[in-house]
Amino acid sequence: HRSACGALFDLIMTSEISISETNHALSDRSASERVDWALAQFPGAVVLSTSFGIQSAVLLHMVGTRKPK
């Protein structure tokens, strides 16, 4: 069983996804639009890591309401 991070790394390395192009394309998007983009781009392969601080709680809520499991 492969880890989600390993699968995501392989996806990025073997696809036409450019990190710099993606950063540029998402730079003017809201946080919720960026979350929606990630969930659509990587269905079933999204991993969220936080420090569980105040801002993290907002991000966890944002992702949790869009992708409950």
mmCIF file with all atom_site columns, N, CA and C in Angstrom:
data_model
loop_
_atom_site.group_PDB
_atom_site.id
_atom_site.type_symbol
_atom_site.label_atom_id
_atom_site.label_alt_id
_atom_site.label_comp_id
_atom_site.label_asym_id
_atom_site.label_entity_id
_atom_site.label_seq_id
_atom_site.pdbx_PDB_ins_code
_atom_site.Cartn_x
_atom_site.Cartn_y
_atom_site.Cartn_z
_atom_site.occupancy
_atom_site.B_iso_or_equiv
_atom_site.pdbx_formal_charge
_atom_site.auth_seq_id
_atom_site.auth_comp_id
_atom_site.auth_asym_id
_atom_site.auth_atom_id
_atom_site.pdbx_PDB_model_num
ATOM 1   N N  . HIS A 1 1  ? 0.842   -1.183 0.000   1.00 0.00 ? 1  HIS A N  1
ATOM 2   C CA . HIS A 1 1  ? 0.000   0.000  0.000   1.00 0.00 ? 1  HIS A CA 1
ATOM 3   C C  . HIS A 1 1  ? 0.880   1.237  0.000   1.00 0.00 ? 1  HIS A C  1
ATOM 4   N N  . ARG A 1 2  ? 0.741   2.055  -1.003  1.00 0.00 ? 2  ARG A N  1
ATOM 5   C CA . ARG A 1 2  ? 1.564   3.264  -1.119  1.00 0.00 ? 2  ARG A CA 1
ATOM 6   C C  . ARG A 1 2  ? 0.971   4.399  -0.309  1.00 0.00 ? 2  ARG A C  1
ATOM 7   N N  . SER A 1 3  ? 1.823   5.262  0.152   1.00 0.00 ? 3  SER A N  1
ATOM 8   C CA . SER A 1 3  ? 1.337   6.419  0.900   1.00 0.00 ? 3  SER A CA 1
ATOM 9   C C  . SER A 1 3  ? 0.739   7.438  -0.052  1.00 0.00 ? 3  SER A C  1
ATOM 10  N N  . ALA A 1 4  ? -0.154  8.258  0.463   1.00 0.00 ? 4  ALA A N  1
ATOM 11  C CA . ALA A 1 4  ? -0.762  9.315  -0.347  1.00 0.00 ? 4  ALA A CA 1
ATOM 12  C C  . ALA A 1 4  ? 0.299   10.297 -0.812  1.00 0.00 ? 4  ALA A C  1
ATOM 13  N N  . CYS A 1 5  ? 1.285   10.591 0.033   1.00 0.00 ? 5  CYS A N  1
ATOM 14  C CA . CYS A 1 5  ? 2.340   11.527 -0.357  1.00 0.00 ? 5  CYS A CA 1
ATOM 15  C C  . CYS A 1 5  ? 3.179   10.967 -1.501  1.00 0.00 ? 5  CYS A C  1
ATOM 16  N N  . GLY A 1 6  ? 3.475   9.673  -1.437  1.00 0.00 ? 6  GLY A N  1
ATOM 17  C CA . GLY A 1 6  ? 4.236   9.053  -2.516  1.00 0.00 ? 6  GLY A CA 1
ATOM 18  C C  . GLY A 1 6  ? 3.482   9.077  -3.829  1.00 0.00 ? 6  GLY A C  1
ATOM 19  N N  . ALA A 1 7  ? 2.189   8.813  -3.774  1.00 0.00 ? 7  ALA A N  1
ATOM 20  C CA . ALA A 1 7  ? 1.361   8.836  -4.977  1.00 0.00 ? 7  ALA A CA 1
ATOM 21  C C  . ALA A 1 7  ? 1.271   10.245 -5.538  1.00 0.00 ? 7  ALA A C  1
ATOM 22  N N  . LEU A 1 8  ? 1.143   11.236 -4.658  1.00 0.00 ? 8  LEU A N  1
ATOM 23  C CA . LEU A 1 8  ? 1.067   12.622 -5.103  1.00 0.00 ? 8  LEU A CA 1
ATOM 24  C C  . LEU A 1 8  ? 2.385   13.047 -5.731  1.00 0.00 ? 8  LEU A C  1
ATOM 25  N N  . PHE A 1 9  ? 3.500   12.670 -5.126  1.00 0.00 ? 9  PHE A N  1
ATOM 26  C CA . PHE A 1 9  ? 4.809   12.991 -5.687  1.00 0.00 ? 9  PHE A CA 1
ATOM 27  C C  . PHE A 1 9  ? 4.944   12.399 -7.089  1.00 0.00 ? 9  PHE A C  1
ATOM 28  N N  . ASP A 1 10 ? 4.556   11.140 -7.253  1.00 0.00 ? 10 ASP A N  1
ATOM 29  C CA . ASP A 1 10 ? 4.620   10.502 -8.564  1.00 0.00 ? 10 ASP A CA 1
ATOM 30  C C  . ASP A 1 10 ? 3.730   11.211 -9.569  1.00 0.00 ? 10 ASP A C  1
ATOM 31  N N  . LEU A 1 11 ? 2.540   11.637 -9.133  1.00 0.00 ? 11 LEU A N  1
ATOM 32  C CA . LEU A 1 11 ? 1.620   12.339 -10.015 1.00 0.00 ? 11 LEU A CA 1
ATOM 33  C C  . LEU A 1 11 ? 2.234   13.645 -10.501 1.00 0.00 ? 11 LEU A C  1
ATOM 34  N N  . ILE A 1 12 ? 2.822   14.396 -9.585  1.00 0.00 ? 12 ILE A N  1
ATOM 35  C CA . ILE A 1 12 ? 3.430   15.670 -9.956  1.00 0.00 ? 12 ILE A CA 1
ATOM 36  C C  . ILE A 1 12 ? 4.619   15.454 -10.881 1.00 0.00 ? 12 ILE A C  1
ATOM 37  N N  . MET A 1 13 ? 5.428   14.470 -10.592 1.00 0.00 ? 13 MET A N  1
ATOM 38  C CA . MET A 1 13 ? 6.636   14.239 -11.386 1.00 0.00 ? 13 MET A CA 1
ATOM 39  C C  . MET A 1 13 ? 6.333   13.680 -12.773 1.00 0.00 ? 13 MET A C  1
ATOM 40  N N  . THR A 1 14 ? 5.196   13.029 -12.963 1.00 0.00 ? 14 THR A N  1
ATOM 41  C CA . THR A 1 14 ? 4.900   12.402 -14.249 1.00 0.00 ? 14 THR A CA 1
ATOM 42  C C  . THR A 1 14 ? 3.801   13.128 -15.016 1.00 0.00 ? 14 THR A C  1
ATOM 43  N N  . SER A 1 15 ? 3.333   14.243 -14.514 1.00 0.00 ? 15 SER A N  1
ATOM 44  C CA . SER A 1 15 ? 2.266   14.957 -15.200 1.00 0.00 ? 15 SER A CA 1
ATOM 45  C C  . SER A 1 15 ? 2.788   16.270 -15.749 1.00 0.00 ? 15 SER A C  1
ATOM 46  N N  . GLU A 1 16 ? 1.904   17.000 -16.347 1.00 0.00 ? 16 GLU A N  1
ATOM 47  C CA . GLU A 1 16 ? 2.272   18.284 -16.921 1.00 0.00 ? 16 GLU A CA 1
ATOM 48  C C  . GLU A 1 16 ? 2.022   19.420 -15.938 1.00 0.00 ? 16 GLU A C  1
ATOM 49  N N  . ILE A 1 17 ? 1.863   19.077 -14.679 1.00 0.00 ? 17 ILE A N  1
ATOM 50  C CA . ILE A 1 17 ? 1.641   20.089 -13.661 1.00 0.00 ? 17 ILE A CA 1
ATOM 51  C C  . ILE A 1 17 ? 2.969   20.782 -13.364 1.00 0.00 ? 17 ILE A C  1
ATOM 52  N N  . SER A 1 18 ? 2.977   22.088 -13.508 1.00 0.00 ? 18 SER A N  1
ATOM 53  C CA . SER A 1 18 ? 4.154   22.879 -13.177 1.00 0.00 ? 18 SER A CA 1
ATOM 54  C C  . SER A 1 18 ? 3.853   23.643 -11.894 1.00 0.00 ? 18 SER A C  1
ATOM 55  N N  . ILE A 1 19 ? 4.690   23.468 -10.898 1.00 0.00 ? 19 ILE A N  1
ATOM 56  C CA . ILE A 1 19 ? 4.451   24.130 -9.624  1.00 0.00 ? 19 ILE A CA 1
ATOM 57  C C  . ILE A 1 19 ? 4.492   25.636 -9.784  1.00 0.00 ? 19 ILE A C  1
ATOM 58  N N  . SER A 1 20 ? 5.460   26.152 -10.526 1.00 0.00 ? 20 SER A N  1
ATOM 59  C CA . SER A 1 20 ? 5.543   27.604 -10.686 1.00 0.00 ? 20 SER A CA 1
ATOM 60  C C  . SER A 1 20 ? 4.356   28.148 -11.473 1.00 0.00 ? 20 SER A C  1
ATOM 61  N N  . GLU A 1 21 ? 3.914   27.443 -12.505 1.00 0.00 ? 21 GLU A N  1
ATOM 62  C CA . GLU A 1 21 ? 2.746   27.886 -13.269 1.00 0.00 ? 21 GLU A CA 1
ATOM 63  C C  . GLU A 1 21 ? 1.487   27.823 -12.413 1.00 0.00 ? 21 GLU A C  1
ATOM 64  N N  . THR A 1 22 ? 1.368   26.777 -11.607 1.00 0.00 ? 22 THR A N  1
ATOM 65  C CA . THR A 1 22 ? 0.212   26.635 -10.734 1.00 0.00 ? 22 THR A CA 1
ATOM 66  C C  . THR A 1 22 ? 0.205   27.734 -9.673  1.00 0.00 ? 22 THR A C  1
ATOM 67  N N  . ASN A 1 23 ? 1.355   28.009 -9.078  1.00 0.00 ? 23 ASN A N  1
ATOM 68  C CA . ASN A 1 23 ? 1.441   29.097 -8.104  1.00 0.00 ? 23 ASN A CA 1
ATOM 69  C C  . ASN A 1 23 ? 1.006   30.415 -8.721  1.00 0.00 ? 23 ASN A C  1
ATOM 70  N N  . HIS A 1 24 ? 1.459   30.680 -9.932  1.00 0.00 ? 24 HIS A N  1
ATOM 71  C CA . HIS A 1 24 ? 1.083   31.924 -10.615 1.00 0.00 ? 24 HIS A CA 1
ATOM 72  C C  . HIS A 1 24 ? -0.420  31.959 -10.892 1.00 0.00 ? 24 HIS A C  1
ATOM 73  N N  . ALA A 1 25 ? -0.966  30.855 -11.384 1.00 0.00 ? 25 ALA A N  1
ATOM 74  C CA . ALA A 1 25 ? -2.391  30.805 -11.731 1.00 0.00 ? 25 ALA A CA 1
ATOM 75  C C  . ALA A 1 25 ? -3.283  30.961 -10.499 1.00 0.00 ? 25 ALA A C  1
ATOM 76  N N  . LEU A 1 26 ? -2.823  30.485 -9.348  1.00 0.00 ? 26 LEU A N  1
ATOM 77  C CA . LEU A 1 26 ? -3.634  30.540 -8.136  1.00 0.00 ? 26 LEU A CA 1
ATOM 78  C C  . LEU A 1 26 ? -3.319  31.756 -7.258  1.00 0.00 ? 26 LEU A C  1
ATOM 79  N N  . SER A 1 27 ? -2.358  32.560 -7.649  1.00 0.00 ? 27 SER A N  1
ATOM 80  C CA . SER A 1 27 ? -1.900  33.655 -6.789  1.00 0.00 ? 27 SER A CA 1
ATOM 81  C C  . SER A 1 27 ? -2.979  34.677 -6.471  1.00 0.00 ? 27 SER A C  1
ATOM 82  N N  . ASP A 1 28 ? -3.917  34.876 -7.380  1.00 0.00 ? 28 ASP A N  1
ATOM 83  C CA . ASP A 1 28 ? -4.968  35.868 -7.120  1.00 0.00 ? 28 ASP A CA 1
ATOM 84  C C  . ASP A 1 28 ? -6.283  35.228 -6.682  1.00 0.00 ? 28 ASP A C  1
ATOM 85  N N  . ARG A 1 29 ? -6.264  33.947 -6.378  1.00 0.00 ? 29 ARG A N  1
ATOM 86  C CA . ARG A 1 29 ? -7.466  33.231 -5.943  1.00 0.00 ? 29 ARG A CA 1
ATOM 87  C C  . ARG A 1 29 ? -7.609  33.281 -4.435  1.00 0.00 ? 29 ARG A C  1
ATOM 88  N N  . SER A 1 30 ? -8.831  33.187 -3.972  1.00 0.00 ? 30 SER A N  1
ATOM 89  C CA . SER A 1 30 ? -9.092  33.143 -2.528  1.00 0.00 ? 30 SER A CA 1
ATOM 90  C C  . SER A 1 30 ? -8.671  31.775 -1.984  1.00 0.00 ? 30 SER A C  1
ATOM 91  N N  . ALA A 1 31 ? -8.579  31.689 -0.668  1.00 0.00 ? 31 ALA A N  1
ATOM 92  C CA . ALA A 1 31 ? -8.223  30.417 -0.038  1.00 0.00 ? 31 ALA A CA 1
ATOM 93  C C  . ALA A 1 31 ? -9.229  29.327 -0.387  1.00 0.00 ? 31 ALA A C  1
ATOM 94  N N  . SER A 1 32 ? -10.511 29.668 -0.372  1.00 0.00 ? 32 SER A N  1
ATOM 95  C CA . SER A 1 32 ? -11.528 28.655 -0.688  1.00 0.00 ? 32 SER A CA 1
ATOM 96  C C  . SER A 1 32 ? -11.435 28.222 -2.147  1.00 0.00 ? 32 SER A C  1
ATOM 97  N N  . GLU A 1 33 ? -11.095 29.136 -3.048  1.00 0.00 ? 33 GLU A N  1
ATOM 98  C CA . GLU A 1 33 ? -10.920 28.758 -4.460  1.00 0.00 ? 33 GLU A CA 1
ATOM 99  C C  . GLU A 1 33 ? -9.704  27.849 -4.623  1.00 0.00 ? 33 GLU A C  1
ATOM 100 N N  . ARG A 1 34 ? -8.669  28.089 -3.849  1.00 0.00 ? 34 ARG A N  1
ATOM 101 C CA . ARG A 1 34 ? -7.479  27.234 -3.920  1.00 0.00 ? 34 ARG A CA 1
ATOM 102 C C  . ARG A 1 34 ? -7.787  25.832 -3.399  1.00 0.00 ? 34 ARG A C  1
ATOM 103 N N  . VAL A 1 35 ? -8.559  25.751 -2.328  1.00 0.00 ? 35 VAL A N  1
ATOM 104 C CA . VAL A 1 35 ? -8.963  24.447 -1.795  1.00 0.00 ? 35 VAL A CA 1
ATOM 105 C C  . VAL A 1 35 ? -9.815  23.713 -2.821  1.00 0.00 ? 35 VAL A C  1
ATOM 106 N N  . ASP A 1 36 ? -10.773 24.403 -3.418  1.00 0.00 ? 36 ASP A N  1
ATOM 107 C CA . ASP A 1 36 ? -11.623 23.784 -4.446  1.00 0.00 ? 36 ASP A CA 1
ATOM 108 C C  . ASP A 1 36 ? -10.781 23.279 -5.607  1.00 0.00 ? 36 ASP A C  1
ATOM 109 N N  . TRP A 1 37 ? -9.789  24.075 -6.016  1.00 0.00 ? 37 TRP A N  1
ATOM 110 C CA . TRP A 1 37 ? -8.903  23.668 -7.109  1.00 0.00 ? 37 TRP A CA 1
ATOM 111 C C  . TRP A 1 37 ? -8.156  22.387 -6.743  1.00 0.00 ? 37 TRP A C  1
ATOM 112 N N  . ALA A 1 38 ? -7.585  22.343 -5.537  1.00 0.00 ? 38 ALA A N  1
ATOM 113 C CA . ALA A 1 38 ? -6.810  21.172 -5.114  1.00 0.00 ? 38 ALA A CA 1
ATOM 114 C C  . ALA A 1 38 ? -7.675  19.919 -5.061  1.00 0.00 ? 38 ALA A C  1
ATOM 115 N N  . LEU A 1 39 ? -8.883  20.059 -4.538  1.00 0.00 ? 39 LEU A N  1
ATOM 116 C CA . LEU A 1 39 ? -9.771  18.900 -4.444  1.00 0.00 ? 39 LEU A CA 1
ATOM 117 C C  . LEU A 1 39 ? -10.198 18.405 -5.819  1.00 0.00 ? 39 LEU A C  1
ATOM 118 N N  . ALA A 1 40 ? -10.373 19.319 -6.764  1.00 0.00 ? 40 ALA A N  1
ATOM 119 C CA . ALA A 1 40 ? -10.739 18.922 -8.126  1.00 0.00 ? 40 ALA A CA 1
ATOM 120 C C  . ALA A 1 40 ? -9.537  18.336 -8.877  1.00 0.00 ? 40 ALA A C  1
ATOM 121 N N  . GLN A 1 41 ? -8.367  18.915 -8.649  1.00 0.00 ? 41 GLN A N  1
ATOM 122 C CA . GLN A 1 41 ? -7.153  18.485 -9.356  1.00 0.00 ? 41 GLN A CA 1
ATOM 123 C C  . GLN A 1 41 ? -6.651  17.129 -8.880  1.00 0.00 ? 41 GLN A C  1
ATOM 124 N N  . PHE A 1 42 ? -6.793  16.865 -7.577  1.00 0.00 ? 42 PHE A N  1
ATOM 125 C CA . PHE A 1 42 ? -6.271  15.640 -6.988  1.00 0.00 ? 42 PHE A CA 1
ATOM 126 C C  . PHE A 1 42 ? -7.374  14.894 -6.249  1.00 0.00 ? 42 PHE A C  1
ATOM 127 N N  . PRO A 1 43 ? -8.362  14.374 -6.961  1.00 0.00 ? 43 PRO A N  1
ATOM 128 C CA . PRO A 1 43 ? -9.469  13.694 -6.274  1.00 0.00 ? 43 PRO A CA 1
ATOM 129 C C  . PRO A 1 43 ? -8.964  12.475 -5.499  1.00 0.00 ? 43 PRO A C  1
ATOM 130 N N  . GLY A 1 44 ? -9.282  12.456 -4.220  1.00 0.00 ? 44 GLY A N  1
ATOM 131 C CA . GLY A 1 44 ? -8.897  11.324 -3.384  1.00 0.00 ? 44 GLY A CA 1
ATOM 132 C C  . GLY A 1 44 ? -7.448  11.324 -2.942  1.00 0.00 ? 44 GLY A C  1
ATOM 133 N N  . ALA A 1 45 ? -6.650  12.311 -3.365  1.00 0.00 ? 45 ALA A N  1
ATOM 134 C CA . ALA A 1 45 ? -5.226  12.294 -3.039  1.00 0.00 ? 45 ALA A CA 1
ATOM 135 C C  . ALA A 1 45 ? -4.777  13.531 -2.275  1.00 0.00 ? 45 ALA A C  1
ATOM 136 N N  . VAL A 1 46 ? -5.697  14.249 -1.671  1.00 0.00 ? 46 VAL A N  1
ATOM 137 C CA . VAL A 1 46 ? -5.337  15.465 -0.960  1.00 0.00 ? 46 VAL A CA 1
ATOM 138 C C  . VAL A 1 46 ? -4.963  15.135 0.482   1.00 0.00 ? 46 VAL A C  1
ATOM 139 N N  . VAL A 1 47 ? -3.817  15.650 0.909   1.00 0.00 ? 47 VAL A N  1
ATOM 140 C CA . VAL A 1 47 ? -3.340  15.476 2.272   1.00 0.00 ? 47 VAL A CA 1
ATOM 141 C C  . VAL A 1 47 ? -3.190  16.861 2.867   1.00 0.00 ? 47 VAL A C  1
ATOM 142 N N  . LEU A 1 48 ? -3.703  17.056 4.073   1.00 0.00 ? 48 LEU A N  1
ATOM 143 C CA . LEU A 1 48 ? -3.624  18.347 4.732   1.00 0.00 ? 48 LEU A CA 1
ATOM 144 C C  . LEU A 1 48 ? -2.834  18.199 6.019   1.00 0.00 ? 48 LEU A C  1
ATOM 145 N N  . SER A 1 49 ? -1.811  19.010 6.163   1.00 0.00 ? 49 SER A N  1
ATOM 146 C CA . SER A 1 49 ? -0.994  19.013 7.374   1.00 0.00 ? 49 SER A CA 1
ATOM 147 C C  . SER A 1 49 ? -1.038  20.413 7.968   1.00 0.00 ? 49 SER A C  1
ATOM 148 N N  . THR A 1 50 ? -1.265  20.506 9.267   1.00 0.00 ? 50 THR A N  1
ATOM 149 C CA . THR A 1 50 ? -1.350  21.813 9.912   1.00 0.00 ? 50 THR A CA 1
ATOM 150 C C  . THR A 1 50 ? -0.636  21.789 11.253  1.00 0.00 ? 50 THR A C  1
ATOM 151 N N  . SER A 1 51 ? -0.504  22.981 11.831  1.00 0.00 ? 51 SER A N  1
ATOM 152 C CA . SER A 1 51 ? 0.071   23.102 13.169  1.00 0.00 ? 51 SER A CA 1
ATOM 153 C C  . SER A 1 51 ? -1.022  23.175 14.231  1.00 0.00 ? 51 SER A C  1
ATOM 154 N N  . PHE A 1 52 ? -2.273  23.129 13.800  1.00 0.00 ? 52 PHE A N  1
ATOM 155 C CA . PHE A 1 52 ? -3.451  23.214 14.664  1.00 0.00 ? 52 PHE A CA 1
ATOM 156 C C  . PHE A 1 52 ? -3.534  24.548 15.407  1.00 0.00 ? 52 PHE A C  1
ATOM 157 N N  . GLY A 1 53 ? -2.987  25.599 14.792  1.00 0.00 ? 53 GLY A N  1
ATOM 158 C CA . GLY A 1 53 ? -3.129  26.949 15.322  1.00 0.00 ? 53 GLY A CA 1
ATOM 159 C C  . GLY A 1 53 ? -4.441  27.560 14.843  1.00 0.00 ? 53 GLY A C  1
ATOM 160 N N  . ILE A 1 54 ? -4.606  28.862 15.083  1.00 0.00 ? 54 ILE A N  1
ATOM 161 C CA . ILE A 1 54 ? -5.848  29.545 14.717  1.00 0.00 ? 54 ILE A CA 1
ATOM 162 C C  . ILE A 1 54 ? -6.101  29.484 13.217  1.00 0.00 ? 54 ILE A C  1
ATOM 163 N N  . GLN A 1 55 ? -5.092  29.809 12.412  1.00 0.00 ? 55 GLN A N  1
ATOM 164 C CA . GLN A 1 55 ? -5.267  29.761 10.962  1.00 0.00 ? 55 GLN A CA 1
ATOM 165 C C  . GLN A 1 55 ? -5.500  28.335 10.482  1.00 0.00 ? 55 GLN A C  1
ATOM 166 N N  . SER A 1 56 ? -4.876  27.383 11.139  1.00 0.00 ? 56 SER A N  1
ATOM 167 C CA . SER A 1 56 ? -5.057  25.981 10.772  1.00 0.00 ? 56 SER A CA 1
ATOM 168 C C  . SER A 1 56 ? -6.494  25.542 10.981  1.00 0.00 ? 56 SER A C  1
ATOM 169 N N  . ALA A 1 57 ? -7.117  26.027 12.036  1.00 0.00 ? 57 ALA A N  1
ATOM 170 C CA . ALA A 1 57 ? -8.510  25.659 12.313  1.00 0.00 ? 57 ALA A CA 1
ATOM 171 C C  . ALA A 1 57 ? -9.410  26.117 11.176  1.00 0.00 ? 57 ALA A C  1
ATOM 172 N N  . VAL A 1 58 ? -9.149  27.291 10.645  1.00 0.00 ? 58 VAL A N  1
ATOM 173 C CA . VAL A 1 58 ? -9.940  27.802 9.526   1.00 0.00 ? 58 VAL A CA 1
ATOM 174 C C  . VAL A 1 58 ? -9.736  26.923 8.297   1.00 0.00 ? 58 VAL A C  1
ATOM 175 N N  . LEU A 1 59 ? -8.484  26.578 8.011   1.00 0.00 ? 59 LEU A N  1
ATOM 176 C CA . LEU A 1 59 ? -8.191  25.734 6.854   1.00 0.00 ? 59 LEU A CA 1
ATOM 177 C C  . LEU A 1 59 ? -8.789  24.336 7.018   1.00 0.00 ? 59 LEU A C  1
ATOM 178 N N  . LEU A 1 60 ? -8.674  23.757 8.202   1.00 0.00 ? 60 LEU A N  1
ATOM 179 C CA . LEU A 1 60 ? -9.270  22.441 8.450   1.00 0.00 ? 60 LEU A CA 1
ATOM 180 C C  . LEU A 1 60 ? -10.782 22.477 8.247   1.00 0.00 ? 60 LEU A C  1
ATOM 181 N N  . HIS A 1 61 ? -11.416 23.529 8.732   1.00 0.00 ? 61 HIS A N  1
ATOM 182 C CA . HIS A 1 61 ? -12.859 23.675 8.545   1.00 0.00 ? 61 HIS A CA 1
ATOM 183 C C  . HIS A 1 61 ? -13.195 23.821 7.062   1.00 0.00 ? 61 HIS A C  1
ATOM 184 N N  . MET A 1 62 ? -12.425 24.639 6.352   1.00 0.00 ? 62 MET A N  1
ATOM 185 C CA . MET A 1 62 ? -12.663 24.881 4.936   1.00 0.00 ? 62 MET A CA 1
ATOM 186 C C  . MET A 1 62 ? -12.588 23.583 4.128   1.00 0.00 ? 62 MET A C  1
ATOM 187 N N  . VAL A 1 63 ? -11.557 22.809 4.378   1.00 0.00 ? 63 VAL A N  1
ATOM 188 C CA . VAL A 1 63 ? -11.399 21.544 3.652   1.00 0.00 ? 63 VAL A CA 1
ATOM 189 C C  . VAL A 1 63 ? -12.447 20.543 4.122   1.00 0.00 ? 63 VAL A C  1
ATOM 190 N N  . GLY A 1 64 ? -12.681 20.470 5.408   1.00 0.00 ? 64 GLY A N  1
ATOM 191 C CA . GLY A 1 64 ? -13.644 19.515 5.948   1.00 0.00 ? 64 GLY A CA 1
ATOM 192 C C  . GLY A 1 64 ? -15.065 19.712 5.459   1.00 0.00 ? 64 GLY A C  1
ATOM 193 N N  . THR A 1 65 ? -15.454 20.953 5.211   1.00 0.00 ? 65 THR A N  1
ATOM 194 C CA . THR A 1 65 ? -16.811 21.211 4.708   1.00 0.00 ? 65 THR A CA 1
ATOM 195 C C  . THR A 1 65 ? -16.930 20.907 3.227   1.00 0.00 ? 65 THR A C  1
ATOM 196 N N  . ARG A 1 66 ? -15.824 20.896 2.532   1.00 0.00 ? 66 ARG A N  1
ATOM 197 C CA . ARG A 1 66 ? -15.842 20.599 1.093   1.00 0.00 ? 66 ARG A CA 1
ATOM 198 C C  . ARG A 1 66 ? -15.626 19.118 0.814   1.00 0.00 ? 66 ARG A C  1
ATOM 199 N N  . LYS A 1 67 ? -14.848 18.471 1.656   1.00 0.00 ? 67 LYS A N  1
ATOM 200 C CA . LYS A 1 67 ? -14.551 17.047 1.495   1.00 0.00 ? 67 LYS A CA 1
ATOM 201 C C  . LYS A 1 67 ? -14.600 16.405 2.876   1.00 0.00 ? 67 LYS A C  1
ATOM 202 N N  . PRO A 1 68 ? -15.786 16.011 3.310   1.00 0.00 ? 68 PRO A N  1
ATOM 203 C CA . PRO A 1 68 ? -15.967 15.547 4.690   1.00 0.00 ? 68 PRO A CA 1
ATOM 204 C C  . PRO A 1 68 ? -15.103 14.354 5.119   1.00 0.00 ? 68 PRO A C  1
ATOM 205 N N  . LYS A 1 69 ? -14.744 13.464 4.235   1.00 0.00 ? 69 LYS A N  1
ATOM 206 C CA . LYS A 1 69 ? -13.971 12.293 4.674   1.00 0.00 ? 69 LYS A CA 1
ATOM 207 C C  . LYS A 1 69 ? -12.613 12.306 4.072   1.00 0.00 ? 69 LYS A C  1
#
